[in-house]
């Protein structure tokens, strides 16, 4: 069980290495009758595609997705959907020199220790290229969610990149898609770019925090106690390359709060649905969605592949210094935004299917 | 699939409600031939047992565990181990008044919205009492780990409780078991107690951060990409009641680091094993253990059950104010320490079994 | 993963040994709001209870089931249901003499070879007593099915016992519950009894075939291609102790048929549902139910525990002769009838939940 | 969960439709370091390839398999292996006329009833072409088994085809690969061919029984009680298209045996391993392998696609007569032989990994 599948009912198995012939996702359990085409998936893949601007790696992959099964005459059939993305721009020679060396901060050494051999080209399976398959699968999940939960909206953005942090007072949803950093503040983008370009010239990289919000998700999603909605979201985000922390609602700062501060008080809304005075809970109580916005954040470490020399060892145990050439993102957090959105979409669809499996489509637990 | 099971090969299914006749864990997949008795499990249960001191709920449960199957003549047989803890001190009347009311910050309203009905006594299934079953199962995992990985050590402690925070310069492993807060600083405990008792008198509660460290775990544990060791640890901790954030190594603060700061440089140790200049990674690279200390932190929100009135609604939608009587912990984080240790033990054993399932016991990927 | 769980969404984990303190089932994923009480489950347990007549083992177990969780005020809550049956009439001394010996036809030797140790008392985990837990869990599944599929009916009966075979021309549903053999022919029962009692006096035992039919199951159940309804039913029946063969519809004799004979022709019924000219398929096409009767048969080998001496070896490898004392069924097939019914109920409920999870409650694929 | 995955640790997910661009298998959990190349897999695919002789469909598919991931420099890396087979010879026009019609004995009507739509081209997902992906995955399993269990041998053959049945007295292992029917009797093949060709000319088809034997599998494989080796083998075989019955060892005829006849007596072999006087059990006791030959049989119904007219209905409910044109096997059982072998290989490898996961590689339960 090398566990390349996630999800309970909506199951996504990703496969492929950074420099193999192709990579992709086998998507099983999608409801039938959902309208899907390659262009819909390509829209999301293009968000994480490399080479789009100078704040990204200059590796130029079209990341064109092909649907090989599970869709007939434009609709899902309920059978497995195979999504394939061919690798085209592989400069394996960039990596030849690290075949015998372990790059600090990379999975080179642990894959070697676990498996006894590794595909060293571009990190092989441990490359962030694997997330392209997640984004493609997330496109399927988004289409199914749109059909099953009209009006649901999933949006991710960066909130921090090293010393740069967004100003919540200037939060602008409409700005997010208009800048290279997916930040909700058009004016701040220039400053973020100057900061990142200086780091790049310094042969350095930097970490980031991404926040993903789901609006319009129904109450009642989540399978306590080991398939809680927050549990599965945390696992989904932590499984993304380079992620080191995950927060729901208040997150780590909940430790600094008092009970009187943290409680989200409950009122009856005009539409007969409960409303809350605040959302410290991040839209989840007891592992089940409340109907509020679902809010998750995750931190991405700085890119380990940098041009500044770092001490390491070779497979034979001799010491060496590593300078990672090749074309790398100075901040992998930027491209983690669409990945986080895709994971949120997959988890929400999965729990929507789980909920109706156990509880059905009928009205549940009305209030008032 | 209401998902009350966690683990891949070492599978723990917990069952039971706070005020039902009993609760417990069905532990499947334990290796055979492991010496187990009830006293070994009771040792860990006693760490989280309520009513031990004035910093805890005064509910007095012996939490005596019985082994009903899977152990014969003192050894595990490889068949399912049923662990049962009978509920004895149930004051359901304490809860009668909330049968029709949703307590802010609790799962009352979401269980109602999901299932259409709920066992309201003490929170039913959503009560933190469920974690007693995890601790019992964790005792099995610890015994198996000790047999399979001699010298492995799993230890948890609090690092923060509201305004109180440990001083890393004064870190003392030996102090942890000597105070009510499981903090690595004997002298600080009195200050922490004063702080907590004042909050209690103010009818308030407070959050906390718990850190759990595993020392001596072998390199190579973890199943990329969706069963990464950090992914499964994050899920395990996030599934604990009231947890809102999880961090591996640097955690959220990785977002503030530069690549040059974050890289853990690699050297060859005298024993032929690699050593690292630092452990920003928290002992995990690419989802696989490096052999360094595995370090995870999680934040617990303040207890929602407080004596200060909070606005809420009844099932009929009418407004009300809730003052949660009953006997509650002013800081649930204290009792989350042994729970976090138990989850760490279960996840590590599970991945040890997964690793030898796929890769076997033979030596893998030697260096040098 | 010692795999003591079956089911995908309706998940049953059985635990316990023949002569331990108790055995039971942890039932996870039951829909909420289903009316359940112990008497309902006891009704089914009493069907397989030993010691009821002279055609069974004289071991006298009340097999009284207790519900320890997941049911509140008479209804399922959607949380795990723990069912416990205490072992009372344990004559372990009957088994002391086989602690060092492997009984031919039993799992003694394979458990020893797999696990290196075994609970030899009454076969421990490999005892057919484990099926009591299945029957209890099946009672939960039946109650949920009755609520979700009004009019569904699951009935099992014996069709063969050694030389005895039922006469299909005399098939009488109403006779089944009126005789010790669950055969659909009241008059034949006396002959079956005479046959079995002679075998018992000869210190022998005999095999049997059980047929289980589900009437009124909706079309559309089954998850191709590896969770086909017939695949899961075959696994469920083959997992019952002593079962050596499983057939759906025509079963093995399909090999003797021509295409012109085997095709079930399709017509339109008056109620707007398709009807078929025959049911060679056993109610399943392509792994999905057709709406016809679902028909499965399974063969049970003769009881291995007999008073006639058989050659075997001891743990030290020395030869010996085994005469199995203790109280055993001359035909375990009799008590396999309610077990087969329980497995059918669990599988059908599981697939009903799977179907509505993926496809929903809405009308699907109407014809005409 | 549309359940297109089988296996616990060695997990195979097949995807693709009969007339889509491609089909394949995503193989996850293969041990690392196994030598694999496309030619090795092609060898097995060629056994089930259509169009090889006049006893098969004349559809001519090269069924050329490509390895897209998980193999590096000729060895498995422990990451997912993607196997793709492109569909080349698709005559969809042959199927256009059944877009609105349900073919008797086919899954057309049940897919429609379940999903509300279907890929009708050649049966889409329900086509036996899906088994090509199983055979490719089985090639991976065979390579891993050969590496982990030197000398293991898995062989399938037909034992019956309508009126034709093999003569056990003339059983010849070496004859199996030398005739179109994979029967262990070279001389009988001509008679079988005459029989089948007459049926074909009569526009008819016929069923078959296939037996698969594994020799040299170690004792101790199988995970009681719901992952028993026979349970998983029965599920694996029943999941193959058109299979209606599965037997282990004595199979259904166990019902006719007495306990004195059925018991396989145990003796000590010269090599210190137990030997048995017979193998009624088919090499499995209590769901765990004994070390004897593992023997499973399964029955395949006659091909439903025949040129003789059969009554059916259209999607609009109106009556019609169906004559299935296109190119079909008169006996699908022939091509089910390599599929049964592949399933046996996958299940044995899976249980080998499960066993060492729970029990390890160390010696277990020695006798003598």
Short mmCIF file of N, CA, C and O in Angstrom, two decimals, chain B residues 1-5 8-11 13-17 20-23 26 28-30 32-33 67-73 75-82 84 111 114-121 125 353, chain C residues 1-5 8-11 13-17 20-23 26 28-30 32-33 67-73 75-82 84 111 114-121 125 353:
data_model
loop_
_atom_site.label_atom_id
_atom_site.label_comp_id
_atom_site.label_asym_id
_atom_site.label_seq_id
_atom_site.Cartn_x
_atom_site.Cartn_y
_atom_site.Cartn_z
N UNK B 1 -20.40 4.92 5.52
CA UNK B 1 -19.03 5.07 6.00
C UNK B 1 -18.97 6.25 6.96
O UNK B 1 -18.84 7.40 6.55
N UNK B 2 -19.22 5.97 8.26
CA UNK B 2 -19.16 7.10 9.18
C UNK B 2 -17.76 7.20 9.75
O UNK B 2 -17.49 8.00 10.63
N UNK B 3 -16.86 6.38 9.20
CA UNK B 3 -15.42 6.60 9.38
C UNK B 3 -14.97 6.72 10.83
O UNK B 3 -14.35 7.71 11.21
N UNK B 4 -15.26 5.71 11.60
CA UNK B 4 -14.76 5.67 12.97
C UNK B 4 -13.52 4.81 13.11
O UNK B 4 -13.19 4.38 14.21
N UNK B 5 -12.86 4.57 11.99
CA UNK B 5 -11.63 3.78 11.98
C UNK B 5 -10.47 4.64 11.49
O UNK B 5 -10.64 5.42 10.57
N UNK B 8 -4.06 2.17 8.48
CA UNK B 8 -4.10 1.40 7.24
C UNK B 8 -3.95 -0.09 7.54
O UNK B 8 -4.78 -0.90 7.16
N UNK B 9 -2.90 -0.45 8.24
CA UNK B 9 -2.69 -1.87 8.60
C UNK B 9 -2.97 -2.08 10.09
O UNK B 9 -3.52 -3.10 10.48
N UNK B 10 -2.54 -1.14 10.89
CA UNK B 10 -2.89 -1.16 12.32
C UNK B 10 -4.13 -0.29 12.42
O UNK B 10 -4.07 0.93 12.36
N UNK B 11 -5.28 -0.94 12.51
CA UNK B 11 -6.55 -0.24 12.36
C UNK B 11 -7.29 -0.16 13.70
O UNK B 11 -7.56 -1.19 14.32
N UNK B 13 -10.71 1.16 15.53
CA UNK B 13 -12.08 1.65 15.40
C UNK B 13 -12.58 1.95 16.80
O UNK B 13 -12.67 1.06 17.64
N UNK B 14 -12.87 3.23 17.07
CA UNK B 14 -13.39 3.54 18.40
C UNK B 14 -14.91 3.60 18.34
O UNK B 14 -15.50 3.86 17.29
N UNK B 15 -15.54 3.34 19.46
CA UNK B 15 -17.01 3.30 19.54
C UNK B 15 -17.41 3.80 20.92
O UNK B 15 -16.62 3.80 21.85
N UNK B 16 -18.65 4.23 21.03
CA UNK B 16 -19.18 4.58 22.34
C UNK B 16 -19.42 6.06 22.54
O UNK B 16 -18.78 6.90 21.90
N UNK B 17 -20.36 6.33 23.41
CA UNK B 17 -20.75 7.70 23.73
C UNK B 17 -20.37 8.02 25.18
O UNK B 17 -20.16 7.13 26.00
N UNK B 20 -23.14 6.50 27.50
CA UNK B 20 -23.70 5.17 27.26
C UNK B 20 -23.12 4.20 28.27
O UNK B 20 -22.36 4.58 29.15
N UNK B 21 -23.45 2.92 28.13
CA UNK B 21 -22.94 1.94 29.10
C UNK B 21 -21.43 1.78 29.05
O UNK B 21 -20.80 1.51 30.07
N UNK B 22 -20.83 1.96 27.87
CA UNK B 22 -19.39 1.76 27.75
C UNK B 22 -18.89 2.40 26.47
O UNK B 22 -19.68 2.79 25.60
N UNK B 23 -17.58 2.52 26.37
CA UNK B 23 -16.95 2.91 25.11
C UNK B 23 -15.69 2.08 24.98
O UNK B 23 -15.27 1.42 25.93
N UNK B 26 -11.79 -1.19 18.93
CA UNK B 26 -11.54 -2.47 18.29
C UNK B 26 -10.24 -2.31 17.52
O UNK B 26 -10.18 -1.52 16.58
N UNK B 28 -7.44 -3.78 15.22
CA UNK B 28 -7.21 -4.87 14.27
C UNK B 28 -5.86 -4.68 13.58
O UNK B 28 -5.48 -3.56 13.26
N UNK B 29 -5.16 -5.78 13.38
CA UNK B 29 -3.91 -5.73 12.65
C UNK B 29 -2.66 -5.64 13.50
O UNK B 29 -1.57 -5.44 12.98
N UNK B 30 -2.82 -5.81 14.80
CA UNK B 30 -1.63 -5.81 15.66
C UNK B 30 -0.79 -7.05 15.35
O UNK B 30 -1.34 -8.14 15.15
N UNK B 32 1.27 -10.40 15.91
CA UNK B 32 1.11 -11.42 16.95
C UNK B 32 2.36 -11.50 17.84
O UNK B 32 3.43 -11.01 17.46
N UNK B 33 2.18 -12.08 19.02
CA UNK B 33 3.32 -12.35 19.89
C UNK B 33 3.79 -11.15 20.70
O UNK B 33 4.88 -11.18 21.26
N UNK B 67 -9.68 -6.11 28.42
CA UNK B 67 -9.34 -6.73 27.13
C UNK B 67 -10.30 -7.90 26.92
O UNK B 67 -10.28 -8.86 27.68
N UNK B 68 -11.13 -7.82 25.88
CA UNK B 68 -12.16 -8.85 25.67
C UNK B 68 -11.77 -9.88 24.60
O UNK B 68 -12.43 -10.91 24.48
N UNK B 69 -10.74 -9.59 23.82
CA UNK B 69 -10.36 -10.53 22.76
C UNK B 69 -8.96 -10.21 22.24
O UNK B 69 -8.42 -9.15 22.53
N UNK B 70 -8.42 -11.16 21.49
CA UNK B 70 -7.17 -10.92 20.77
C UNK B 70 -5.90 -11.09 21.57
O UNK B 70 -4.80 -10.96 21.02
N UNK B 71 -6.02 -11.36 22.85
CA UNK B 71 -4.85 -11.61 23.70
C UNK B 71 -5.05 -12.96 24.39
O UNK B 71 -6.11 -13.20 24.98
N UNK B 72 -4.08 -13.84 24.25
CA UNK B 72 -4.19 -15.18 24.82
C UNK B 72 -2.91 -15.49 25.58
O UNK B 72 -1.81 -15.32 25.04
N UNK B 73 -3.07 -15.89 26.82
CA UNK B 73 -1.91 -16.19 27.67
C UNK B 73 -0.89 -15.05 27.61
O UNK B 73 0.32 -15.27 27.48
N UNK B 75 -0.27 -12.75 25.37
CA UNK B 75 0.32 -12.31 24.10
C UNK B 75 -0.77 -12.03 23.07
O UNK B 75 -1.81 -12.70 23.04
N UNK B 76 -0.51 -11.05 22.20
CA UNK B 76 -1.44 -10.81 21.10
C UNK B 76 -1.39 -12.01 20.15
O UNK B 76 -0.34 -12.62 19.96
N UNK B 77 -2.55 -12.33 19.58
CA UNK B 77 -2.64 -13.50 18.71
C UNK B 77 -2.69 -13.11 17.22
O UNK B 77 -2.74 -13.98 16.35
N UNK B 78 -2.75 -11.80 16.93
CA UNK B 78 -2.89 -11.36 15.55
C UNK B 78 -4.34 -11.16 15.14
O UNK B 78 -4.63 -10.75 14.02
N UNK B 79 -5.25 -11.45 16.06
CA UNK B 79 -6.69 -11.27 15.81
C UNK B 79 -7.15 -9.98 16.50
O UNK B 79 -6.40 -9.40 17.28
N UNK B 80 -8.38 -9.53 16.23
CA UNK B 80 -8.80 -8.22 16.75
C UNK B 80 -8.81 -8.18 18.29
O UNK B 80 -9.24 -9.12 18.94
N UNK B 81 -8.32 -7.06 18.79
CA UNK B 81 -8.26 -6.84 20.23
C UNK B 81 -9.39 -5.88 20.60
O UNK B 81 -9.44 -4.76 20.09
N UNK B 82 -10.31 -6.35 21.42
CA UNK B 82 -11.42 -5.49 21.83
C UNK B 82 -11.11 -4.92 23.20
O UNK B 82 -10.85 -5.65 24.16
N UNK B 84 -12.57 -2.46 26.18
CA UNK B 84 -13.81 -1.86 26.66
C UNK B 84 -13.58 -1.10 27.96
O UNK B 84 -12.90 -1.58 28.85
N UNK B 111 -24.28 17.86 14.68
CA UNK B 111 -24.79 16.48 14.73
C UNK B 111 -26.29 16.49 14.41
O UNK B 111 -26.79 15.64 13.68
N UNK B 114 -26.68 17.08 10.72
CA UNK B 114 -26.25 15.94 9.89
C UNK B 114 -27.17 14.74 10.05
O UNK B 114 -27.66 14.19 9.07
N UNK B 115 -27.41 14.37 11.30
CA UNK B 115 -28.08 13.09 11.55
C UNK B 115 -29.59 13.22 11.84
O UNK B 115 -30.31 12.23 11.79
N UNK B 116 -30.02 14.42 12.19
CA UNK B 116 -31.44 14.59 12.48
C UNK B 116 -31.81 14.22 13.90
O UNK B 116 -32.94 14.46 14.35
N UNK B 117 -30.86 13.62 14.60
CA UNK B 117 -31.06 13.31 16.02
C UNK B 117 -29.68 13.16 16.64
O UNK B 117 -28.69 13.02 15.94
N UNK B 118 -29.61 13.24 17.96
CA UNK B 118 -28.30 13.12 18.62
C UNK B 118 -28.47 12.62 20.03
O UNK B 118 -29.50 12.83 20.66
N UNK B 119 -27.43 11.95 20.50
CA UNK B 119 -27.35 11.58 21.91
C UNK B 119 -26.75 12.79 22.62
O UNK B 119 -25.56 13.02 22.56
N UNK B 120 -27.62 13.58 23.23
CA UNK B 120 -27.16 14.87 23.79
C UNK B 120 -26.45 14.73 25.12
O UNK B 120 -25.85 15.68 25.63
N UNK B 121 -26.49 13.52 25.69
CA UNK B 121 -25.93 13.36 27.04
C UNK B 121 -24.41 13.52 27.01
O UNK B 121 -23.69 12.66 26.52
N UNK B 125 -21.36 11.10 21.20
CA UNK B 125 -20.19 10.64 20.47
C UNK B 125 -19.14 11.74 20.33
O UNK B 125 -17.96 11.45 20.20
N UNK B 353 4.43 -1.10 9.83
CA UNK B 353 3.84 -2.29 9.21
C UNK B 353 3.68 -2.09 7.70
O UNK B 353 3.97 -2.98 6.90
N UNK C 1 -2.98 -5.21 8.71
CA UNK C 1 -4.35 -5.36 8.23
C UNK C 1 -4.75 -6.81 8.32
O UNK C 1 -4.44 -7.61 7.45
N UNK C 2 -5.37 -7.17 9.50
CA UNK C 2 -5.76 -8.58 9.57
C UNK C 2 -7.21 -8.71 9.13
O UNK C 2 -7.80 -9.76 9.24
N UNK C 3 -7.75 -7.60 8.61
CA UNK C 3 -8.97 -7.66 7.80
C UNK C 3 -10.16 -8.33 8.48
O UNK C 3 -10.72 -9.27 7.94
N UNK C 4 -10.53 -7.85 9.63
CA UNK C 4 -11.72 -8.35 10.29
C UNK C 4 -12.93 -7.47 10.06
O UNK C 4 -13.89 -7.53 10.82
N UNK C 5 -12.85 -6.64 9.02
CA UNK C 5 -13.95 -5.75 8.65
C UNK C 5 -14.47 -6.12 7.28
O UNK C 5 -13.67 -6.43 6.40
N UNK C 8 -18.25 -1.62 2.63
CA UNK C 8 -17.61 -0.39 2.16
C UNK C 8 -18.13 0.81 2.93
O UNK C 8 -17.36 1.58 3.49
N UNK C 9 -19.45 0.97 2.96
CA UNK C 9 -20.04 2.09 3.72
C UNK C 9 -20.71 1.57 4.99
O UNK C 9 -20.65 2.22 6.03
N UNK C 10 -21.37 0.44 4.88
CA UNK C 10 -21.91 -0.23 6.07
C UNK C 10 -20.84 -1.22 6.47
O UNK C 10 -20.66 -2.26 5.84
N UNK C 11 -20.06 -0.86 7.48
CA UNK C 11 -18.85 -1.61 7.80
C UNK C 11 -19.02 -2.38 9.12
O UNK C 11 -19.31 -1.80 10.15
N UNK C 13 -17.13 -4.90 11.74
CA UNK C 13 -15.88 -5.48 12.22
C UNK C 13 -16.23 -6.45 13.33
O UNK C 13 -16.78 -6.05 14.36
N UNK C 14 -15.98 -7.74 13.11
CA UNK C 14 -16.26 -8.68 14.19
C UNK C 14 -14.99 -8.94 14.98
O UNK C 14 -13.88 -8.79 14.49
N UNK C 15 -15.19 -9.32 16.23
CA UNK C 15 -14.06 -9.53 17.14
C UNK C 15 -14.45 -10.65 18.10
O UNK C 15 -15.62 -10.94 18.29
N UNK C 16 -13.46 -11.27 18.69
CA UNK C 16 -13.74 -12.24 19.74
C UNK C 16 -13.43 -13.67 19.36
O UNK C 16 -13.42 -14.03 18.17
N UNK C 17 -13.15 -14.46 20.38
CA UNK C 17 -12.81 -15.87 20.22
C UNK C 17 -13.89 -16.75 20.84
O UNK C 17 -14.66 -16.30 21.69
N UNK C 20 -13.23 -16.86 24.70
CA UNK C 20 -12.85 -15.67 25.45
C UNK C 20 -14.04 -15.17 26.25
O UNK C 20 -15.11 -15.79 26.23
N UNK C 21 -13.90 -14.04 26.92
CA UNK C 21 -15.01 -13.52 27.73
C UNK C 21 -16.23 -13.13 26.89
O UNK C 21 -17.36 -13.25 27.34
N UNK C 22 -16.00 -12.67 25.65
CA UNK C 22 -17.12 -12.20 24.82
C UNK C 22 -16.68 -12.13 23.37
O UNK C 22 -15.49 -12.22 23.06
N UNK C 23 -17.65 -11.99 22.50
CA UNK C 23 -17.38 -11.68 21.10
C UNK C 23 -18.43 -10.69 20.65
O UNK C 23 -19.42 -10.45 21.35
N UNK C 26 -18.58 -4.51 15.74
CA UNK C 26 -18.61 -3.06 15.73
C UNK C 26 -19.19 -2.67 14.38
O UNK C 26 -18.58 -2.94 13.34
N UNK C 28 -20.35 0.10 11.84
CA UNK C 28 -20.15 1.51 11.54
C UNK C 28 -20.81 1.85 10.21
O UNK C 28 -20.77 1.06 9.27
N UNK C 29 -21.42 3.02 10.16
CA UNK C 29 -21.99 3.49 8.90
C UNK C 29 -23.47 3.23 8.74
O UNK C 29 -24.02 3.47 7.66
N UNK C 30 -24.12 2.77 9.79
CA UNK C 30 -25.58 2.57 9.70
C UNK C 30 -26.26 3.93 9.56
O UNK C 30 -25.87 4.89 10.21
N UNK C 32 -28.74 6.95 10.24
CA UNK C 32 -29.37 7.37 11.50
C UNK C 32 -30.89 7.23 11.43
O UNK C 32 -31.46 7.14 10.35
N UNK C 33 -31.52 7.18 12.61
CA UNK C 33 -32.97 7.19 12.67
C UNK C 33 -33.63 5.86 12.42
O UNK C 33 -34.84 5.80 12.19
N UNK C 67 -26.48 -4.10 23.20
CA UNK C 67 -26.11 -2.92 22.39
C UNK C 67 -25.40 -1.94 23.32
O UNK C 67 -26.00 -1.44 24.28
N UNK C 68 -24.12 -1.68 23.05
CA UNK C 68 -23.34 -0.82 23.96
C UNK C 68 -23.19 0.61 23.47
O UNK C 68 -22.76 1.48 24.23
N UNK C 69 -23.52 0.86 22.21
CA UNK C 69 -23.36 2.23 21.69
C UNK C 69 -24.13 2.39 20.40
O UNK C 69 -24.57 1.41 19.81
N UNK C 70 -24.30 3.64 19.98
CA UNK C 70 -24.84 3.95 18.66
C UNK C 70 -26.35 3.94 18.55
O UNK C 70 -26.90 4.24 17.48
N UNK C 71 -27.03 3.57 19.62
CA UNK C 71 -28.49 3.59 19.63
C UNK C 71 -28.93 4.43 20.83
O UNK C 71 -28.46 4.23 21.95
N UNK C 72 -29.78 5.42 20.59
CA UNK C 72 -30.22 6.33 21.63
C UNK C 72 -31.74 6.47 21.56
O UNK C 72 -32.27 6.73 20.48
N UNK C 73 -32.38 6.23 22.66
CA UNK C 73 -33.85 6.30 22.70
C UNK C 73 -34.47 5.48 21.57
O UNK C 73 -35.39 5.91 20.89
N UNK C 75 -33.31 4.55 18.64
CA UNK C 75 -32.98 4.82 17.24
C UNK C 75 -31.47 4.87 17.05
O UNK C 75 -30.73 5.31 17.94
N UNK C 76 -31.04 4.45 15.87
CA UNK C 76 -29.62 4.58 15.55
C UNK C 76 -29.29 6.07 15.41
O UNK C 76 -30.12 6.85 14.95
N UNK C 77 -28.09 6.43 15.83
CA UNK C 77 -27.68 7.84 15.80
C UNK C 77 -26.73 8.15 14.64
O UNK C 77 -26.34 9.30 14.46
N UNK C 78 -26.32 7.11 13.91
CA UNK C 78 -25.35 7.32 12.83
C UNK C 78 -23.92 7.11 13.30
O UNK C 78 -22.98 7.21 12.51
N UNK C 79 -23.74 6.81 14.58
CA UNK C 79 -22.42 6.54 15.14
C UNK C 79 -22.25 5.04 15.32
O UNK C 79 -23.21 4.28 15.16
N UNK C 80 -21.03 4.56 15.64
CA UNK C 80 -20.80 3.12 15.66
C UNK C 80 -21.67 2.39 16.69
O UNK C 80 -21.85 2.87 17.81
N UNK C 81 -22.19 1.25 16.26
CA UNK C 81 -23.03 0.42 17.11
C UNK C 81 -22.18 -0.76 17.58
O UNK C 81 -21.68 -1.53 16.77
N UNK C 82 -21.99 -0.85 18.89
CA UNK C 82 -21.22 -1.97 19.42
C UNK C 82 -22.17 -3.04 19.94
O UNK C 82 -23.02 -2.77 20.78
N UNK C 84 -22.33 -6.76 21.71
CA UNK C 84 -21.52 -7.70 22.48
C UNK C 84 -22.34 -8.91 22.91
O UNK C 84 -23.48 -8.77 23.34
N UNK C 111 -3.20 -21.32 11.49
CA UNK C 111 -3.02 -20.21 12.44
C UNK C 111 -1.64 -20.31 13.08
O UNK C 111 -0.95 -19.30 13.25
N UNK C 114 0.89 -19.23 10.52
CA UNK C 114 0.85 -17.80 10.20
C UNK C 114 1.32 -16.95 11.37
O UNK C 114 2.19 -16.09 11.22
N UNK C 115 0.74 -17.21 12.53
CA UNK C 115 0.94 -16.29 13.66
C UNK C 115 1.99 -16.76 14.66
O UNK C 115 2.46 -15.99 15.49
N UNK C 116 2.33 -18.05 14.62
CA UNK C 116 3.33 -18.56 15.55
C UNK C 116 2.75 -18.90 16.91
O UNK C 116 3.44 -19.49 17.75
N UNK C 117 1.51 -18.56 17.12
CA UNK C 117 0.80 -18.96 18.35
C UNK C 117 -0.69 -18.90 18.04
O UNK C 117 -1.10 -18.29 17.04
N UNK C 118 -1.51 -19.53 18.86
CA UNK C 118 -2.95 -19.52 18.61
C UNK C 118 -3.71 -19.74 19.91
O UNK C 118 -3.20 -20.35 20.84
N UNK C 119 -4.91 -19.20 19.94
CA UNK C 119 -5.84 -19.49 21.03
C UNK C 119 -6.54 -20.78 20.63
O UNK C 119 -7.42 -20.78 19.77
N UNK C 120 -6.09 -21.89 21.19
CA UNK C 120 -6.58 -23.20 20.74
C UNK C 120 -7.96 -23.56 21.31
O UNK C 120 -8.58 -24.52 20.88
N UNK C 121 -8.44 -22.77 22.26
CA UNK C 121 -9.70 -23.12 22.92
C UNK C 121 -10.88 -23.02 21.95
O UNK C 121 -11.30 -21.93 21.59
N UNK C 125 -10.32 -17.83 17.31
CA UNK C 125 -10.92 -16.91 16.34
C UNK C 125 -11.51 -17.65 15.15
O UNK C 125 -12.44 -17.16 14.50
N UNK C 353 -26.35 1.95 0.11
CA UNK C 353 -25.71 3.19 0.56
C UNK C 353 -24.68 3.66 -0.47
O UNK C 353 -24.59 4.84 -0.78
#
